[in-house]
Amino acid sequence: MTAVLEAHGFGKRYRRRTWALRGVELVVPEGSITALVGPNGSGKSTLIRSWIGFERATEGRLSTGGVDPQRDRKAAVERVGYVPQTPSLYRDLSVAEHITLAGTLRDGFDEAMAARYVGRLSIPLRAKAGELSGGEGAQVGLALALATRAPILLLDEPLASLDPLARREFLHLMVEAVRAAGATALLSSHVITDIEQACDRLIVLGKGHTLLDLPIAEAIAHHRIVEGPPAEAVRLAGADALIGSFPAPAGEPLSLVRTPALVPVGTEPIGRAATLEEIVIAHLAAGRRRAADAARQAEGVAA
Amino acid sequence: MSLRGALLSFRIQRFESTVVVFAALLSVAVSAVVITLFYGGGYASCFGNDQPVLSSLCQSTPAEWLPRIARLSLALVPIFPVIGGLLAGGPIVARELETGTARLAWSLGPSRLRWFAQRVVPIFLMFLVACFAIGVVADSLLHLVQPTVAIDGSFVGYRARGLLIPTLGLVVASIALAIGALTGRTVPTIILTLMLFGGLIAAADTVEKKVLLGEAVVGGDFQYSENNLWLDSKFLMPDGRVMSWDEVIAEHPEFNEFGWDESSGIQPVALYIPGARYHDVERREAAALLAIALAFGCLATVAVLRRRPR
Ligand SMILES: Nc1ncnc2c1ncn2[C@@H]1O[C@H](COP(=O)(O)OP(=O)(O)OP(=O)(O)O)[C@@H](O)[C@H]1O
Ligand SMILES: [Mg+2]
């Protein structure tokens, strides 16, 4: 496995405020499509911006396609197609002019490909960016990023402003382009159901650090929802850990447990497979609980 | 840098480019019309003499209005490099940072230097050409309004015509460019640029006056003409020393009470730079201003290379 995006002991603090990210250890393998999820303010955008050299690391080290984005930002940008979280098109330029502009700024930018993508998304080339809807603007941003033919795609919440159908099309286009080019993509998102279809890896960021980093198939295989009180659920499922429990509308609470992937021969797996959304939510809640416990403990020590 | 890139730069800054080009074209057109009518209609003969000419031609409406328009245009000339410089240089980086388009441009283009050159060079070239045109127009209009003034040998209209118009314009535009790249906001850029430019001009004035005083010619009032650049009025003592009034008083306290006495042999003199040195002084100031503009250009480049998009 070759890693194209790496973070080692990475930390970022804005000015004199608290840390946005700290001690992040991540490796994104080549050819994967990775989803980066986490609550608001967990540092997803910060991490993505740092990989393209837009933010300086306060501590630790990053690697973007084998180069340190802080030392050699130019080489890092060359390897990346980026869609920022907030749309950033030139209001007065048409879509076609954006494509031309990209062509003048980047060697090897595929203008024909960009025009083709825009056409597939049925956005008129002559339309001014200022007259596009938020979602259309995001789609133009993706078309531009894809047409860079960069080996790495960093997409910061590209789905946020899209309707369900547009989300489907967008992901379809992205997956197709990434697979065709053998590229690697990392996209942050809050829409977990869509991610499940498009991505093969999942990274969950809690406040400032990684809670989960594994292939999605593995996540699904290792988590089950079991009915009953938490302790009972863990015992029944032969699980190694209880991640969290949800109140159920009727009857017993539901517990999300982590199980070994392989169940002994002849035994039926207990409960049902967890959805990705349930897994993410349970891990986020667990992360928050741990953080609160740690804070209480620190207070106790101080007192 | 490609032609396509240059054209897109104008498209991105369409409003500002239009204003600058339109103002310059309007100024050139109006002046051309005024100058053509003035000389073609023979009104020039009405001016430049000591006595007013009382012909019907010289008392007609055009004879009155053509110089009036010319004077008004001349009065507007010094504003152009300032407003134009703010419009040309201010938004280039500031607005792209403010609206977030820098994020797109800097992620599409690996070389920020290339982006910067593509954005700055066409706009600055356009603005400089406009300034040159305005500078030449100002020379011609000054000649029309004050026919006795030798355009190439006079300090009349200093800093408000000729070569110093594009140079001053370049200084304003470079300051605005640099402050825009540092602050990433348009309105503070305009305010700070105006303040900094004002301070800079005041400082340059002080330094220049010091330098020129060292080179000044000392002459009696009779040698002084409007073409010269007056610097100071002093007193020439019988022994050849040049003193200020305060210094004279210190030596001759009696003058303070009874006034100054012709028979004392003390002569009032003017310290000035002769008009013949106009281009010489103008070019030197242009070179100094160019260096300042270059410094701010470098500052802007460093800011663009180092800063993060907002
Ligand atoms: N430019 C900045 N200056 C100061 N603090 C910042 C800046 N950008 C982000 N932060 C802080 O860093 C933290 C992480 O922000 P970031 O934008 O990376 O979160 P995010 O995970 O992308 O959130 P969201 O899901 O809302 O997009 C937040 O607490 C935020 O307040
Ligand atoms: Mg974000």
XYZ file of C-alpha atoms and ligand atoms in Angstrom:
645
model
C 0.000 0.000 0.000
C 1.399 3.360 -0.991
C 0.207 6.288 1.060
C -0.574 9.458 -0.881
C -1.851 11.555 1.992
C -0.208 11.327 5.374
C -0.366 13.137 8.677
C 2.060 12.350 11.466
C 1.643 13.980 14.818
C -0.027 16.803 12.971
C -1.337 19.697 15.016
C -2.750 23.071 14.049
C -3.483 25.969 16.323
C -4.955 29.190 14.956
C -3.218 32.202 16.429
C -3.360 31.892 20.192
C -6.592 29.946 20.347
C -7.124 26.329 21.276
C -5.937 23.582 18.996
C -8.093 22.903 15.946
C -6.292 19.594 15.471
C -3.713 17.791 17.535
C -1.784 14.552 17.297
C -3.444 13.467 14.064
C -2.062 10.208 12.637
C -3.522 9.390 9.240
C -2.564 7.495 6.144
C -4.732 7.545 3.031
C -3.772 4.758 0.638
C -3.342 5.279 -3.070
C -6.409 4.624 -5.198
C -8.851 4.890 -2.304
C -11.877 7.115 -2.044
C -11.929 8.188 1.563
C -14.696 9.892 3.464
C -13.693 12.328 6.179
C -16.516 12.859 8.635
C -16.748 14.666 11.915
C -18.846 17.268 13.706
C -18.662 20.968 12.913
C -15.372 22.427 13.980
C -13.634 19.064 14.213
C -10.924 20.268 11.848
C -11.843 18.624 8.551
C -11.339 21.770 6.488
C -8.205 22.613 8.414
C -6.696 19.234 7.586
C -7.643 19.457 3.909
C -6.329 23.007 3.607
C -3.103 21.972 5.256
C -2.560 19.165 2.749
C -2.698 21.694 -0.083
C -0.332 24.055 1.702
C -2.909 26.720 2.572
C -2.291 26.349 6.319
C 0.954 25.901 8.196
C 1.312 23.026 10.611
C 1.882 24.140 14.185
C 3.444 20.778 14.915
C 3.966 17.481 13.170
C 4.361 16.651 9.537
C 2.175 16.195 6.475
C 2.793 14.593 3.147
C 0.840 15.190 -0.059
C 1.766 12.745 -2.783
C 5.188 12.341 -1.242
C 5.991 16.021 -0.733
C 5.755 18.197 2.348
C 3.147 20.840 1.417
C 4.747 23.338 3.744
C 8.222 23.032 2.253
C 7.156 22.712 -1.363
C 3.673 24.092 -1.742
C 4.011 24.291 -5.495
C 4.633 20.564 -5.839
C 1.769 19.820 -3.446
C -0.681 21.991 -5.407
C 0.457 20.313 -8.625
C -0.618 16.967 -7.202
C -4.013 18.109 -5.950
C -7.399 19.013 -7.359
C -9.217 20.928 -4.635
C -12.823 21.926 -4.080
C -13.080 24.368 -1.171
C -15.942 24.231 1.312
C -17.202 27.709 0.429
C -17.740 28.226 -3.287
C -15.146 30.527 -4.759
C -15.965 31.216 -8.368
C -15.502 34.605 -10.041
C -18.991 36.115 -10.060
C -18.493 38.021 -13.303
C -16.841 35.255 -15.295
C -18.788 32.701 -17.270
C -18.285 28.990 -16.733
C -16.357 28.834 -20.019
C -14.092 31.659 -18.842
C -13.381 29.755 -15.644
C -12.218 26.843 -17.747
C -10.004 29.135 -19.821
C -8.604 30.720 -16.667
C -7.753 27.316 -15.237
C -5.993 26.542 -18.505
C -3.833 29.661 -18.213
C -2.939 28.953 -14.590
C -2.140 25.255 -14.752
C -0.097 23.337 -17.283
C -1.848 20.178 -18.358
C -5.294 21.387 -17.380
C -7.731 19.529 -19.634
C -10.115 22.214 -20.879
C -12.050 19.829 -23.106
C -12.588 17.481 -20.178
C -13.816 20.312 -17.959
C -16.265 21.424 -20.645
C -17.464 17.844 -21.029
C -18.102 17.458 -17.306
C -19.919 20.771 -17.137
C -22.041 19.656 -20.091
C -22.860 16.369 -18.375
C -24.056 18.293 -15.351
C -26.227 20.303 -17.775
C -24.805 23.665 -16.762
C -24.605 26.104 -19.702
C -21.018 27.137 -20.465
C -22.104 30.701 -21.112
C -23.764 31.144 -17.732
C -22.103 33.617 -15.380
C -20.913 32.081 -12.129
C -22.803 34.747 -10.197
C -26.027 33.538 -11.768
C -25.555 29.881 -10.886
C -27.296 28.319 -7.910
C -25.139 27.230 -4.984
C -25.270 23.620 -6.081
C -24.438 24.413 -9.702
C -21.458 26.421 -8.511
C -20.241 23.459 -6.487
C -20.572 21.255 -9.554
C -18.508 23.657 -11.652
C -15.917 23.562 -8.874
C -15.795 19.780 -9.086
C -15.533 19.833 -12.886
C -12.549 22.196 -12.591
C -10.904 20.040 -9.937
C -11.390 16.850 -11.961
C -10.032 18.424 -15.143
C -6.747 19.228 -13.427
C -6.112 15.470 -13.862
C -4.372 15.651 -10.516
C -3.597 12.325 -8.850
C -5.170 13.510 -5.579
C -8.604 15.032 -5.128
C -9.395 16.942 -1.945
C -13.088 17.780 -1.779
C -14.285 19.778 1.203
C -17.987 19.113 1.721
C -18.792 19.051 -1.980
C -22.228 17.558 -1.338
C -23.470 20.125 1.156
C -25.439 22.271 -1.288
C -26.609 19.524 -3.642
C -30.074 17.975 -3.918
C -30.281 14.182 -3.563
C -30.234 13.542 -7.302
C -27.383 15.964 -7.879
C -25.477 14.299 -5.018
C -25.874 10.959 -6.739
C -24.687 12.374 -10.085
C -21.832 14.225 -8.486
C -20.555 11.126 -6.698
C -21.023 9.037 -9.813
C -18.962 11.488 -11.836
C -16.293 11.650 -9.163
C -16.002 7.894 -8.696
C -15.854 7.362 -12.445
C -13.155 9.989 -12.898
C -11.117 8.784 -9.949
C -11.287 5.134 -11.010
C -10.487 5.960 -14.652
C -7.432 7.976 -13.688
C -6.307 5.724 -10.847
C -6.456 8.782 -8.602
C -7.046 9.073 -4.873
C -9.881 11.109 -3.418
C -10.663 12.376 0.026
C -13.965 14.064 0.641
C -15.361 15.498 3.816
C -19.072 15.260 4.277
C -21.929 15.204 6.740
C -24.126 13.136 4.422
C -23.192 9.638 5.483
C -25.702 7.642 3.449
C -24.208 8.907 0.198
C -20.676 8.271 1.343
C -21.465 4.637 1.934
C -22.027 4.101 -1.789
C -19.153 6.127 -3.123
C -16.310 5.673 -0.665
C -14.247 2.708 0.370
C -12.571 4.199 3.445
C -13.794 6.127 6.413
C -12.020 8.527 8.718
C -13.940 9.934 11.655
C -12.483 13.035 13.275
C -13.567 13.900 16.791
C -12.760 17.303 18.222
C -9.221 17.606 16.974
C -8.189 13.964 16.604
C -8.972 10.709 14.793
C -11.673 8.461 16.240
C -11.814 5.929 13.443
C -9.766 5.175 10.342
C -10.565 1.998 8.404
C -12.091 0.589 5.221
C -15.857 0.977 5.117
C -16.381 -2.736 4.467
C -14.424 -3.486 7.611
C -16.430 -0.978 9.602
C -19.663 -2.599 8.497
C -18.350 -6.111 9.106
C -17.138 -5.295 12.607
C -20.154 -3.485 13.997
C -23.498 -4.934 14.927
C -26.633 -3.609 16.493
C -27.870 -5.811 19.296
C -31.092 -5.458 21.240
C -30.974 -5.463 24.993
C -29.098 -3.822 27.851
C -25.506 -2.926 26.930
C -23.699 -5.510 29.124
C -26.011 -8.243 27.911
C -25.518 -7.194 24.289
C -21.756 -7.365 24.535
C -21.908 -10.843 26.059
C -24.423 -12.157 23.544
C -22.563 -10.905 20.492
C -19.184 -12.016 21.760
C -18.119 -8.448 21.137
C -14.811 -6.899 22.172
C -16.264 -3.481 22.900
C -19.430 -1.570 23.437
C -19.358 1.609 21.387
C -22.681 3.066 22.425
C -26.339 2.491 22.926
C -29.383 4.158 21.483
C -32.800 4.371 23.026
C -35.268 2.459 20.856
C -38.806 3.727 20.287
C -40.265 0.506 21.638
C -38.870 -1.970 24.117
C -35.227 -2.673 24.799
C -32.435 -0.192 23.993
C -30.185 -0.904 21.026
C -26.447 -1.279 21.520
C -23.771 -0.840 18.924
C -20.942 -3.264 19.584
C -17.662 -4.004 17.907
C -17.289 -7.675 17.052
C -14.573 -9.819 15.568
C -15.270 -10.079 11.833
C -15.399 -13.848 11.866
C -18.013 -15.630 13.933
C -17.376 -19.210 14.982
C -18.650 -21.811 12.501
C -22.192 -22.855 13.050
C -23.267 -19.819 15.046
C -25.723 -17.300 13.708
C -24.534 -13.715 14.095
C -26.474 -11.936 16.802
C -28.493 -8.795 16.054
C -28.237 -7.026 12.732
C -25.498 -5.286 10.730
C -25.079 -1.638 11.726
C -25.489 1.087 9.131
C -22.573 3.398 8.502
C -24.551 6.259 9.958
C -25.121 4.353 13.212
C -21.430 3.491 13.394
C -20.340 7.088 12.832
C -22.825 8.531 15.304
C -21.933 6.030 17.989
C -18.222 6.680 17.602
C -18.743 10.432 17.647
C -20.829 10.152 20.809
C -18.224 7.881 22.371
C -15.501 10.357 21.438
C -17.433 13.177 23.041
C -17.990 11.135 26.211
C -14.309 10.306 26.453
C -13.379 13.957 25.972
C -15.829 14.999 28.704
C -14.468 12.316 31.050
C -10.924 13.449 30.379
C -11.885 17.043 31.063
C -13.614 16.067 34.324
C -10.585 14.055 35.357
C -8.275 16.949 34.587
C -10.518 19.195 36.676
C -10.466 16.654 39.498
C -6.680 16.557 39.394
C -6.519 20.331 39.399
C -8.956 20.617 42.321
C 1.781 34.905 -19.644
C -0.745 34.463 -22.398
C -3.055 36.904 -24.125
C -5.992 34.854 -22.862
C -4.764 35.282 -19.326
C -4.357 39.026 -19.788
C -7.849 39.400 -21.204
C -9.304 37.425 -18.308
C -7.510 39.733 -15.929
C -9.404 42.653 -17.453
C -12.644 40.671 -17.287
C -12.123 39.970 -13.602
C -11.549 43.674 -12.983
C -13.960 44.896 -15.599
C -15.473 47.775 -13.662
C -12.149 49.285 -12.624
C -10.567 48.817 -16.051
C -13.545 50.435 -17.712
C -13.469 53.430 -15.394
C -9.737 53.991 -15.881
C -9.801 53.574 -19.653
C -12.977 55.611 -20.026
C -11.624 58.483 -17.918
C -8.380 58.529 -19.876
C -10.136 58.377 -23.245
C -12.591 61.070 -22.215
C -9.786 63.299 -21.047
C -7.810 62.792 -24.256
C -10.888 63.347 -26.418
C -12.039 66.493 -24.634
C -8.551 67.941 -24.682
C -8.086 67.109 -28.337
C -11.322 68.879 -29.185
C -10.479 71.894 -27.017
C -6.957 72.155 -28.426
C -8.103 71.766 -32.025
C -10.846 74.375 -31.644
C -8.585 76.726 -29.731
C -5.717 76.793 -32.204
C -7.809 76.114 -35.310
C -10.246 78.895 -34.451
C -7.421 81.354 -33.955
C -8.231 81.975 -30.307
C -4.599 81.471 -29.403
C -3.869 84.967 -30.655
C -6.112 86.356 -27.917
C -3.766 85.159 -25.187
C -0.141 85.415 -24.446
C 0.054 89.161 -24.915
C 0.291 91.646 -22.152
C -2.787 93.563 -23.191
C -6.131 91.933 -23.613
C -7.159 91.739 -27.239
C -10.508 93.388 -27.774
C -11.565 91.810 -31.042
C -14.984 90.233 -31.448
C -13.274 86.855 -31.816
C -11.573 87.218 -28.475
C -14.792 88.234 -26.769
C -16.824 85.380 -28.207
C -18.074 82.518 -26.056
C -15.480 79.940 -27.234
C -12.654 82.311 -26.360
C -13.965 82.390 -22.850
C -14.986 78.743 -22.522
C -12.155 76.852 -24.192
C -9.522 77.990 -21.672
C -12.029 77.469 -18.892
C -12.527 73.817 -19.893
C -8.788 73.438 -20.243
C -8.216 74.836 -16.738
C -10.861 72.557 -15.285
C -9.325 69.523 -17.010
C -5.907 70.521 -15.705
C -7.259 70.812 -12.189
C -8.559 67.241 -12.429
C -5.263 65.781 -13.663
C -3.592 65.254 -10.239
C -6.613 63.252 -9.067
C -6.219 60.687 -11.818
C -3.103 58.858 -10.620
C -4.557 58.584 -7.110
C -8.071 57.369 -7.963
C -6.825 55.341 -10.902
C -4.062 53.779 -8.806
C -6.541 52.771 -6.121
C -8.869 51.269 -8.714
C -6.120 49.483 -10.606
C -3.965 48.181 -7.772
C -6.348 47.854 -4.835
C -8.732 45.113 -5.904
C -6.229 42.812 -7.633
C -5.325 40.762 -4.577
C -7.625 42.272 -1.931
C -10.858 41.422 -3.695
C -9.720 37.932 -4.661
C -8.934 37.238 -1.021
C -12.146 38.842 0.164
C -14.439 36.955 -2.213
C -12.482 33.725 -1.874
C -11.549 33.450 -5.548
C -7.889 33.383 -4.505
C -8.619 29.930 -3.062
C -9.697 28.718 -6.485
C -6.893 30.422 -8.388
C -4.195 29.335 -5.941
C -5.388 25.748 -5.932
C -5.643 25.590 -9.721
C -2.313 27.268 -10.368
C 0.690 25.726 -8.626
C 2.718 28.890 -9.237
C 1.321 31.864 -7.359
C 3.929 34.012 -9.045
C 2.447 33.164 -12.424
C -1.035 34.004 -11.173
C 0.241 37.265 -9.711
C 2.006 38.302 -12.912
C -1.019 37.391 -14.981
C -3.259 39.523 -12.779
C -0.955 42.488 -12.218
C 0.961 43.085 -15.448
C -1.979 43.715 -17.824
C -3.803 45.973 -15.377
C -0.686 47.952 -14.505
C 0.291 48.335 -18.162
C -3.159 49.608 -19.029
C -3.082 52.040 -16.126
C 0.408 53.284 -17.007
C -0.578 53.915 -20.619
C -3.628 55.833 -19.395
C -1.414 57.874 -17.039
C 1.085 58.651 -19.796
C -1.751 59.878 -21.997
C -3.069 62.068 -19.185
C 0.439 63.408 -18.543
C 0.874 64.408 -22.180
C -2.602 65.916 -22.266
C -1.749 67.974 -19.182
C 1.381 69.312 -20.889
C -0.629 70.424 -23.909
C -3.399 71.952 -21.845
C -0.905 73.866 -19.728
C 0.600 75.275 -22.879
C -2.849 76.343 -23.980
C -3.718 78.004 -20.685
C -0.339 79.611 -20.084
C 1.294 80.139 -23.489
C 4.237 81.995 -21.975
C 5.327 78.996 -19.967
C 8.045 76.907 -21.570
C 6.726 73.370 -21.125
C 10.179 71.781 -21.117
C 11.830 74.439 -19.043
C 9.450 75.342 -16.318
C 8.305 74.070 -12.964
C 4.790 75.374 -13.494
C 2.421 72.479 -12.943
C 5.131 70.390 -11.340
C 3.870 66.874 -10.414
C 0.652 67.575 -12.280
C 1.854 66.862 -15.793
C 4.280 64.836 -17.870
C 6.352 61.943 -16.584
C 5.413 62.320 -12.925
C 1.773 61.413 -13.586
C 2.494 57.781 -14.502
C 5.147 57.567 -11.798
C 2.814 58.807 -9.078
C 0.123 56.509 -10.444
C 2.482 53.570 -10.208
C 3.325 54.425 -6.598
C -0.351 54.571 -5.577
C -1.157 51.361 -7.449
C 1.790 49.498 -5.903
C 0.948 50.636 -2.384
C -2.670 49.568 -2.914
C -1.502 46.243 -4.316
C 0.728 45.558 -1.323
C -1.775 46.637 1.311
C -4.463 44.639 -0.473
C -2.267 41.547 -0.376
C -1.532 42.072 3.321
C -5.030 42.916 4.563
C -7.106 40.974 2.060
C -9.884 43.549 2.367
C -10.874 46.184 -0.146
C -12.155 49.066 1.968
C -9.273 49.155 4.478
C -6.932 48.919 1.495
C -8.332 52.137 0.044
C -8.170 54.003 3.344
C -4.694 52.791 4.312
C -3.331 53.436 0.828
C -4.540 57.030 0.874
C -3.018 57.592 4.309
C 0.270 55.974 3.390
C 0.493 57.792 0.066
C -0.204 61.123 1.758
C 2.496 60.461 4.347
C 4.911 59.287 1.713
C 4.442 62.350 -0.455
C 4.891 64.615 2.563
C 8.095 62.784 3.485
C 9.344 62.834 -0.105
C 8.627 66.550 -0.226
C 10.728 67.193 2.851
C 13.634 65.117 1.603
C 13.447 66.585 -1.880
C 13.410 70.122 -0.540
C 16.530 69.415 1.503
C 18.291 68.000 -1.539
C 17.188 70.858 -3.775
C 18.194 73.515 -1.246
C 21.721 72.179 -1.561
C 21.531 72.746 -5.292
C 19.568 75.993 -5.227
C 20.586 79.102 -7.110
C 20.629 82.285 -5.044
C 19.280 85.178 -6.994
C 17.755 88.604 -6.558
C 14.066 89.049 -6.991
C 14.551 90.400 -10.493
C 16.080 87.130 -11.717
C 13.140 85.161 -10.515
C 10.572 83.979 -13.046
C 7.470 81.821 -12.752
C 9.331 79.037 -14.558
C 11.650 78.524 -11.621
C 10.970 76.366 -8.630
C 10.930 78.687 -5.648
C 12.291 77.101 -2.482
C 12.881 79.833 0.074
C 13.330 83.569 0.538
C 16.481 84.661 2.341
C 18.795 87.626 2.747
C 22.168 88.109 1.152
C 24.544 89.872 3.522
C 27.148 92.311 2.208
C 29.821 89.749 3.080
C 28.163 87.096 0.892
C 26.478 85.030 3.589
C 22.870 83.905 2.918
C 20.735 84.158 6.033
C 17.158 83.749 7.112
C 15.265 86.684 8.613
C 15.673 85.236 12.126
C 19.418 85.023 11.675
C 19.514 88.570 10.358
C 17.582 89.773 13.405
C 19.956 87.958 15.704
C 22.797 89.933 14.216
C 20.956 93.239 13.812
C 18.341 93.465 16.572
C 17.609 97.033 15.547
C 15.863 95.832 12.359
C 13.212 94.285 14.485
C 12.169 97.659 15.798
C 12.750 100.051 12.950
C 12.469 97.768 10.004
C 15.078 96.812 7.565
C 17.292 99.384 5.997
C 18.230 99.398 2.300
C 21.433 101.206 3.017
C 22.679 98.292 5.132
C 23.578 96.505 1.891
C 21.445 93.508 2.791
C 19.506 92.205 -0.222
C 16.432 89.987 -0.244
C 17.100 86.958 -2.406
C 15.227 83.902 -3.574
C 16.591 80.366 -3.419
C 15.293 78.549 -6.449
C 15.931 75.888 -9.044
C 16.021 77.390 -12.516
C 13.288 76.228 -14.879
C 15.906 74.871 -17.257
C 16.534 72.055 -14.779
C 12.878 70.920 -14.889
C 13.382 67.627 -16.707
C 16.485 66.900 -14.716
C 14.684 67.271 -11.365
C 11.576 65.569 -12.717
C 13.508 62.498 -13.835
C 15.329 62.248 -10.537
C 12.055 62.352 -8.619
C 10.557 59.823 -11.022
C 13.463 57.466 -10.356
C 13.037 57.813 -6.588
C 9.284 57.207 -6.838
C 9.913 54.224 -9.087
C 12.157 52.731 -6.430
C 9.404 53.204 -3.848
C 6.863 51.584 -6.174
C 9.246 48.693 -6.726
C 9.648 48.203 -2.982
C 5.895 47.977 -2.519
C 5.690 45.665 -5.530
C 8.174 43.340 -3.833
C 6.224 43.541 -0.579
C 3.051 42.583 -2.454
C 4.813 39.640 -4.106
C 6.154 38.329 -0.819
C 2.727 38.678 0.797
C 1.077 36.767 -2.045
C 3.662 34.005 -1.911
C 3.542 33.583 1.835
C 0.012 34.281 2.974
C -2.867 31.849 3.186
C -6.081 32.435 1.294
C -8.886 33.415 3.637
N -9.062 30.987 10.013
C -9.308 30.554 11.249
N -8.953 31.299 12.319
C -9.189 30.862 13.570
N -9.768 29.698 13.867
C -10.152 28.910 12.857
C -9.942 29.289 11.502
N -10.417 28.312 10.697
C -10.895 27.360 11.527
N -10.741 27.711 12.819
C -11.127 26.907 13.991
O -10.577 25.610 13.853
C -11.505 24.636 14.193
C -11.696 23.652 13.062
O -12.287 24.315 11.976
P -12.578 23.614 10.579
O -13.114 24.642 9.668
O -11.380 22.897 10.141
O -13.721 22.583 10.984
P -14.603 21.652 10.055
O -14.453 20.290 10.576
O -14.269 21.861 8.637
O -16.056 22.176 10.387
P -17.352 22.215 9.432
O -17.952 20.856 9.454
O -18.233 23.196 10.112
O -16.916 22.658 8.094
C -12.771 25.354 14.591
O -12.849 25.387 15.994
C -12.618 26.740 14.054
O -13.184 27.682 14.930
Mg -15.237 22.513 7.036
